[in-house]
Every structure is written in C-alpha cells, then in structure tokens.
XYZ file of C-alpha atoms in Angstrom:
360
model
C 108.373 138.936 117.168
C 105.969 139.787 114.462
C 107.330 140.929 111.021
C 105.430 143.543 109.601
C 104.111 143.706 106.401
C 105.321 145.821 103.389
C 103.516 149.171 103.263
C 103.760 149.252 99.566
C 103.659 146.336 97.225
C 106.979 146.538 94.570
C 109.499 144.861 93.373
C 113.431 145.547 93.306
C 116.470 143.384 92.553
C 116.548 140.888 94.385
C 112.796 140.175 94.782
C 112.695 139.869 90.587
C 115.481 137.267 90.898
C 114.151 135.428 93.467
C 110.779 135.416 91.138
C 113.162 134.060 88.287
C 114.680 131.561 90.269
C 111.069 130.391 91.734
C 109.981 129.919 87.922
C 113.194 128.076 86.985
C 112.514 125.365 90.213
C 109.046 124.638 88.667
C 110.535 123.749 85.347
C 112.727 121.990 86.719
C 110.509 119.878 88.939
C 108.523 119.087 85.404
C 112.162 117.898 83.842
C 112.527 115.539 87.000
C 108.995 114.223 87.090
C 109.155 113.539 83.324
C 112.352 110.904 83.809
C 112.096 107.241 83.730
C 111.820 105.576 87.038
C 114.631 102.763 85.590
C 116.829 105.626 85.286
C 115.639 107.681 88.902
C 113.511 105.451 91.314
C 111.534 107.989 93.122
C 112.500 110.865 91.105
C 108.735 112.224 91.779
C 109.448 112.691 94.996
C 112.142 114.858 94.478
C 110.310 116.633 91.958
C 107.458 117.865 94.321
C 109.693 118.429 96.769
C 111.355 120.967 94.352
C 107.865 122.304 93.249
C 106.598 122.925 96.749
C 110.279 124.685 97.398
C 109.354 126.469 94.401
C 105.635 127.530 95.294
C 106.717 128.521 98.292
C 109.936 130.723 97.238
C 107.205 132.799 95.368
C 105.365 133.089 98.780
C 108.299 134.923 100.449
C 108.446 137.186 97.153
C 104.570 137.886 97.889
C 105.851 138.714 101.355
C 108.813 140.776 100.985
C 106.979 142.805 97.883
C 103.747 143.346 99.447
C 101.892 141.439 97.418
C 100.466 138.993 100.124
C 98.185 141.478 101.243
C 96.082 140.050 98.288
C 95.936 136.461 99.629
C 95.526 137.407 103.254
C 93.739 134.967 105.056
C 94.945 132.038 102.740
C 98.679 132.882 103.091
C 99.194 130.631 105.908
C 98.548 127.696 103.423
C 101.763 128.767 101.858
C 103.728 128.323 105.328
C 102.753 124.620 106.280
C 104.848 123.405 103.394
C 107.995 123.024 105.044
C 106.436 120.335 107.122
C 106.220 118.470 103.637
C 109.542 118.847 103.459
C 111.423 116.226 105.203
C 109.379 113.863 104.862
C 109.883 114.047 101.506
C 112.506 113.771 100.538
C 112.916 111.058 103.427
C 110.435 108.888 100.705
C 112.937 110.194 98.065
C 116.085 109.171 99.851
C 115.160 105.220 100.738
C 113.951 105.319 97.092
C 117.174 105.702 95.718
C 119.000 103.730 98.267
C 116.337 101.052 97.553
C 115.552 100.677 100.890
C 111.855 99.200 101.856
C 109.760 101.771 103.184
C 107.741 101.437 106.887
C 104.216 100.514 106.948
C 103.639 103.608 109.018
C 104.603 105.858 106.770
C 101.534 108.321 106.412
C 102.282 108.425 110.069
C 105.177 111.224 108.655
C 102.206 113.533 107.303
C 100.872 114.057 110.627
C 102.572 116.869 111.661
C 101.440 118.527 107.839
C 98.224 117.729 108.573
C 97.624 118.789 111.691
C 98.776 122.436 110.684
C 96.930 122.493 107.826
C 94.254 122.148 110.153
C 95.160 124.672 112.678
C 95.572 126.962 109.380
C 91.666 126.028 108.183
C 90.186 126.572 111.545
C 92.064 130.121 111.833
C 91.080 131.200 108.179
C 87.010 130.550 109.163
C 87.631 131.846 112.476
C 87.161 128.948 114.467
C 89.701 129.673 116.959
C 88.636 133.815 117.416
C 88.417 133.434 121.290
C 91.966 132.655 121.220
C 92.730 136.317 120.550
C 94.946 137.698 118.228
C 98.364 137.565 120.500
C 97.638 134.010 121.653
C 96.916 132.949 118.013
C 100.111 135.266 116.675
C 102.081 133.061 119.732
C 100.884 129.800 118.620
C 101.630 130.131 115.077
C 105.413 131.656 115.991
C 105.791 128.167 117.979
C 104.611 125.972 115.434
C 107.549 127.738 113.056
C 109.719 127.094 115.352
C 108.515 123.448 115.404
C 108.529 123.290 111.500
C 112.536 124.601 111.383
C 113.366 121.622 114.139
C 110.942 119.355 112.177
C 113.110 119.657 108.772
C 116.106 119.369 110.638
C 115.371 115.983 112.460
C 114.738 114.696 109.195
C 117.808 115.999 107.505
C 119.688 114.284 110.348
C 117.776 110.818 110.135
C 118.535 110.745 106.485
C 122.816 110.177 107.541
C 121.986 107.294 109.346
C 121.021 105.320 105.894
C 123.858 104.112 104.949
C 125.117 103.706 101.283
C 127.126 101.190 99.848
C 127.627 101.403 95.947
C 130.316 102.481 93.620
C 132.257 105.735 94.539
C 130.320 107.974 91.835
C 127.088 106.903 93.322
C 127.522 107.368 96.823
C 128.747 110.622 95.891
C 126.492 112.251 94.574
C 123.806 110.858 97.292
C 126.217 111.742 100.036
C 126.251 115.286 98.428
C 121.832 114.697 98.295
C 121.682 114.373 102.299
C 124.509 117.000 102.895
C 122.486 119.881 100.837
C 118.982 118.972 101.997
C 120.994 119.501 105.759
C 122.464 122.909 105.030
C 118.909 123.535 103.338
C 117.391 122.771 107.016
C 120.645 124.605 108.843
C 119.583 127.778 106.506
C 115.982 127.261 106.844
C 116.563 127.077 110.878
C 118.460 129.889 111.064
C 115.765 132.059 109.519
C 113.793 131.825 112.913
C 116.235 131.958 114.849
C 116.787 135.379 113.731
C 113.394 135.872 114.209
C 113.183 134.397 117.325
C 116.436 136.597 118.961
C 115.070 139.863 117.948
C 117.471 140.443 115.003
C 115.330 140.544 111.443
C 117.215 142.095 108.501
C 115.453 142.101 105.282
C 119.094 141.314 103.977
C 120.006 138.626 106.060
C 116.275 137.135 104.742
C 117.126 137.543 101.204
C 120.807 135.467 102.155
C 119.140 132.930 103.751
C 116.766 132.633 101.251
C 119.066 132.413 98.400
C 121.249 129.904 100.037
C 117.961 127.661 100.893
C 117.316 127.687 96.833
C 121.216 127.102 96.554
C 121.021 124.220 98.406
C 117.384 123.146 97.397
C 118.175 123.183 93.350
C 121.511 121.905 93.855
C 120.126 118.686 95.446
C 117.686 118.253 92.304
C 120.903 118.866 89.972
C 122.032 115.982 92.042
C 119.153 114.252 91.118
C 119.896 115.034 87.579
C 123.259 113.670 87.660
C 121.878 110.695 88.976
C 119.469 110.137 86.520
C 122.089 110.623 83.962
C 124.506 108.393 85.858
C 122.133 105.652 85.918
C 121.325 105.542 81.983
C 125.011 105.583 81.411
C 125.571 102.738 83.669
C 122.450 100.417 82.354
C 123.517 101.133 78.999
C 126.920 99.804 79.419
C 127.208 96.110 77.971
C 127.078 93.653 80.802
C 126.719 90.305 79.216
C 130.011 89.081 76.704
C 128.794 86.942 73.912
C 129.089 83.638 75.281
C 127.215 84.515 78.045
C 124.189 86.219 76.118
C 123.495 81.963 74.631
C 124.067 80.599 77.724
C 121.658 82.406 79.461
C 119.283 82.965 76.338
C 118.822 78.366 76.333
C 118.486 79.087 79.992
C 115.664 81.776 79.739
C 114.068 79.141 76.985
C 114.195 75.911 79.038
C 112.688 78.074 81.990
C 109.685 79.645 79.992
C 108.870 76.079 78.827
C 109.147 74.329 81.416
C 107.803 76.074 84.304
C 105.554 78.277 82.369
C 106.253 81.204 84.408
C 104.211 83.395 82.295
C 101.418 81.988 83.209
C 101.472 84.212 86.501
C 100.203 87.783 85.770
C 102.177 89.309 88.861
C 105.712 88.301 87.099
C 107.777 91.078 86.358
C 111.299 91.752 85.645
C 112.562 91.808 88.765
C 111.151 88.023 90.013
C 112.280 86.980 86.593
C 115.865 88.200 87.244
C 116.366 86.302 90.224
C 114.924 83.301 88.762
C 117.989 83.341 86.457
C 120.252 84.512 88.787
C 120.985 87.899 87.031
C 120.854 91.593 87.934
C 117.536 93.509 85.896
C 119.876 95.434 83.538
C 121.404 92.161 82.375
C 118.136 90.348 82.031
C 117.060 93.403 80.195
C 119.938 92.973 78.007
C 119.606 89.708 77.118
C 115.971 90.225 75.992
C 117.006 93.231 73.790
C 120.059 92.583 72.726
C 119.252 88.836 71.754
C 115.606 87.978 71.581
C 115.031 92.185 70.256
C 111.745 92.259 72.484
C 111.082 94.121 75.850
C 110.146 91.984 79.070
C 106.525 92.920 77.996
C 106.830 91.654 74.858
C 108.792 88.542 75.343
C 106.517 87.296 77.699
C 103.403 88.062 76.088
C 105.124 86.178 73.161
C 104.052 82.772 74.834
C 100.746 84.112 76.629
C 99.564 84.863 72.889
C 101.186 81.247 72.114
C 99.360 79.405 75.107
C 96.161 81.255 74.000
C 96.136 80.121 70.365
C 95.891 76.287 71.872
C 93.297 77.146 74.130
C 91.076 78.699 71.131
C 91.874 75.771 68.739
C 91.307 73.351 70.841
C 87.727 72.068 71.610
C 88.234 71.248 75.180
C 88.263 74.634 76.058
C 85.007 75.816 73.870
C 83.214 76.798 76.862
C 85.720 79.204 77.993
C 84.936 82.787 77.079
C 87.753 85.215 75.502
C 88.326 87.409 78.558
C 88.818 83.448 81.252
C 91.152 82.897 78.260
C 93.281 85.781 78.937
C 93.049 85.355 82.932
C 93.843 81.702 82.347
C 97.599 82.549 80.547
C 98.839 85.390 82.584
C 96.888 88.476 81.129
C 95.694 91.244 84.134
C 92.927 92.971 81.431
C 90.593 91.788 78.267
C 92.406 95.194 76.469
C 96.110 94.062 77.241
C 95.081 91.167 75.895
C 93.438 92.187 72.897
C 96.039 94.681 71.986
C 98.656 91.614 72.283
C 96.792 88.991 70.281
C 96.287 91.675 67.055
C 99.262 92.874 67.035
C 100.992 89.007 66.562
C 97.869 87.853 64.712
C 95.954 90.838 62.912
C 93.152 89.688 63.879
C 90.754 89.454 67.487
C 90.957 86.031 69.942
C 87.040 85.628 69.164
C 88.091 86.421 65.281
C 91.022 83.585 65.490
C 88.475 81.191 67.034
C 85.458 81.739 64.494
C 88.497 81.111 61.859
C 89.554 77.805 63.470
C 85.920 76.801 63.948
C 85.277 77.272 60.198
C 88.382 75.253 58.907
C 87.511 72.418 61.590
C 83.587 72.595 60.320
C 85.209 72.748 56.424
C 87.234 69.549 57.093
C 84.614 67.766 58.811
C-alpha cells in the first residue's frame, strides 16, 4: 500500500510535540557523547544511535505535516536509518558488557549500505526502467526487511549474557528490553501498512511509543553513566593496603622499567599488580597525587635527564631520546620535560654541556 502524501503542509498537536521531542533527543545525544568513556564505555554509540532516532523522528514530522514535499527526491535518505539501528546499538551493547567485538564487524553495515545505494541510484534515476510500481514494490519490501532487520538484532542482543552486581544488570537488562519493544513498535508500523489498515492515529502511537522506548534506553544510559562514577569513586583500597601496593608499584617501575614501553597503559599496568583499574587509579591519586599519565611520565622525564647528561648518548638526537624512554611523539615529550624542568630537553642538555665544559 502506498501512503499518500499530505495535501497541505501544517502542523497540529501532536506533530509540534513530536518536533519538541525530536529536538530534546538531539540534546540529549550531545549530553551522552560529551561523558567520559571511564564512566560509559561506548557511550558514543548510544549517542548516535539517539541522534539518528532523532533525525529521523523529524522525518516522519516532515511526512505527516507535508513538509517532505520540499526534500522530495532526497527523503528516502531519511528512511535507510533504521538499518543503522541495530547494529548499533549491537556495538553499544558488547561495549558495556565489555565484550570483544568480531573482526567482521563492518560486515553489519552491509545491509545500510546497500540501501543507501538502491536510494542513490533511484534519486539520479538509474533504475527508471524499473517503473514506478516495480520501484514503489521494491522499496515496500526492503521496509519490510528493515522492521525484521531491527528486530533480529534486538533479539541477538538477549543472548549476551550479563553477570555483574544487581544494579548493573538492571539497568542493561532494562537497555535490551526497550531497544526490543522499540523494534516490536517499529515492526508493527508496517505491519499496519502491510495489512491494509493505516491510521494516522495509530502512526502517531506507534511513533510516540518508539521515542518512549528509544529515550528511555539513553536515560538508561544516563543512569549508567552515573552509576559508574558513583561506583569508581567509592574507596577501594584501606590504608594498609594503599603502602603495600604503593612499595609494590615502586619496586616494579624500577626494576622492570615498564615505562620504557610506549603501548603501557592502565589497564596492562593493573594486571601487572594484580589489581582492578579503579584501584590502580586510586592508588596513584590518592597516594602518589598524579594520574597514570603523569606518574609514568615521572620516570620517562627521569630516564631522559641521564640520557642528556651523559656523554655516551651525545649522538642521540632529542626526538630518539624520547622514542628511546617510552614517549609516542617529540610534543608529548616536550610538553612533559617543561613542565618538570622549565626548560626544553635540547635546553637541559646545552645547560649540562656548559657546566661539564666550565668544570673541565
């Protein structure tokens, strides 16, 4: 069945709140995308996921007011969203459940693409033989395809399984359960369609209960977020433990001169000592007062000072310096050396030069 258009663009009621609530999902996809990873691994998935919702919510307002007549030809862009959808939040749901992610995973933008292609080729009328029924007939199917496409996904996402503390698995319980009504609603839409049985009103339901279920997921997000910065912040090292592990940390930067590797990050660190991220981060605030960044960079400045001073290493530029004690760039390690020593590594070596000459 094809829906036909509004014979005069306007607005009423519902289409103005719709409008409002389309608005409200884009600031609210810049609120998510502005969080701290720590706090929301993945969070920007969820927040284009909520933009594209968004984008496309004031699509249907175009449609239902009339107002689509003035992107005709380029509204069909608008309708290969949903199979952006799924996968998705599928990315946004092994995120947060830190599970590792396939090496075949542009394979889930395939579908996307390919209708984004079939959408091109119509708009510069590459497909014009077709005629307009067969075209109308292809496009219905591929809908169709689209509402079974988000479902599938909204299915797969129940059979990651979650095990964490009650709160958590909660609220990500609650994150697969309203991006699956969001696909039931979404569905249900064509099958309206696709019976014979279009009300504008039953649109405008569906519709509202597909932002429902679409913003209520990125509250969950929020809660998240907010659950996670509430549970890092918590102490999780007593006293005794913060100098245990604090000679520990010591002894191993010393000794093995892990710093010395530019991939090491937190994480590698962590399970070097045997401790969970938040605690390591702890340990470094709480009792050396420095950041991982910091701390380590701390004895990467340290190493570099010897290398400078000493004459064995005179034919070693600045920038082999900085490779040679863990730095990735010449700025990071410029930035790091001034701000310990006020001065630049080529500065600190024309200093130690001069004393050495002085003394000689």
């Amino acid at each position: 069945m094809e829906i036909q258009y509004v014979n005069q663009a306007s607005f009423d009621t519902w289409t103005s709140l719709f409008l409002l609530a389309a608005f409200q999902g884009l600031f609210l996809s810049l609120i998510l995308w502005k969080q701290k990873e720590e706090y929301h691994p993945g969070r920007k998935f969820l927040s284009v996921l909520v933009g594209l919702f968004s984008i496309m919510m004031m699509y249907y307002v175009a449609f239902w007011t009339g107002y689509n007549r003035y992107v005709f030809g380029f509204d069909g862009l608008f309708l290969i969203l949903p199979f952006a959808f799924g996968p998705i939040f599928w990315v946004y749901f092994h995120k947060i459940n830190g599970v590792r992610l396939p090496s075949n995973l542009k394979l889930h933008f395939i579908p996307l693409i390919l209708h984004l292609s079939w959408v091109l080729s119509y708009r510069f009328s590459l497909f014009a033989d077709l005629g307009r029924e067969t075209i109308i007939l292809t496009s219905n199917w591929i809908a169709n395809l689209q509402a079974l496409h988000v479902l599938i996904y909204a299915l797969l996402m129940f059979s990651i399984s979650i095990q964490e503390n009650e709160e958590n698995r909660l609220l990500k319980s609650f994150a697969k359960i309203a991006f699956l009504l969001f696909a039931l609603a979404h569905a249900s839409y064509y099958a309206m369609v696709f019976f014979d049985s279009y009300v504008l009103l039953f649109d405008y339901l569906i519709s509202f209960s597909m932002a429902l279920f679409i913003y209520g997921l990125a509250y969950t997000g929020l809660r998240f977020s907010n659950f996670q910065q509430k549970r890092n912040s918590e102490p999780l090292l007593t006293k005794a433990s913060l100098s245990y592990y604090s000679a520990m940390l010591s002894d191993i930067m010393e000794k093995e001169q892990l710093y010395l590797d530019g991939d090491l990050n937190l994480d590698a660190l962590s399970k070097k000592m045997g401790l969970s991220k938040h605690a390591l981060s702890q340990l470094l605030n709480g009792y050396f007062k420095k950041n991982f960044s910091d701390y380590i960079n701390s004895f990467r400045i340290k190493e570099a000072e010897k290398l400078l001073s000493s004459d064995e290493y005179q034919n070693l530029n600045v920038i082999e310096i900085a490779y040679r004690v863990g730095f990735n760039t010449k700025a990071s390690f410029y930035n790091a050396f001034r701000k310990k020593n006020q001065v630049s590594p080529k500065e600190f070596r024309s200093l130690i030069n001069s004393k050495s000459a002085s003394l000689s």
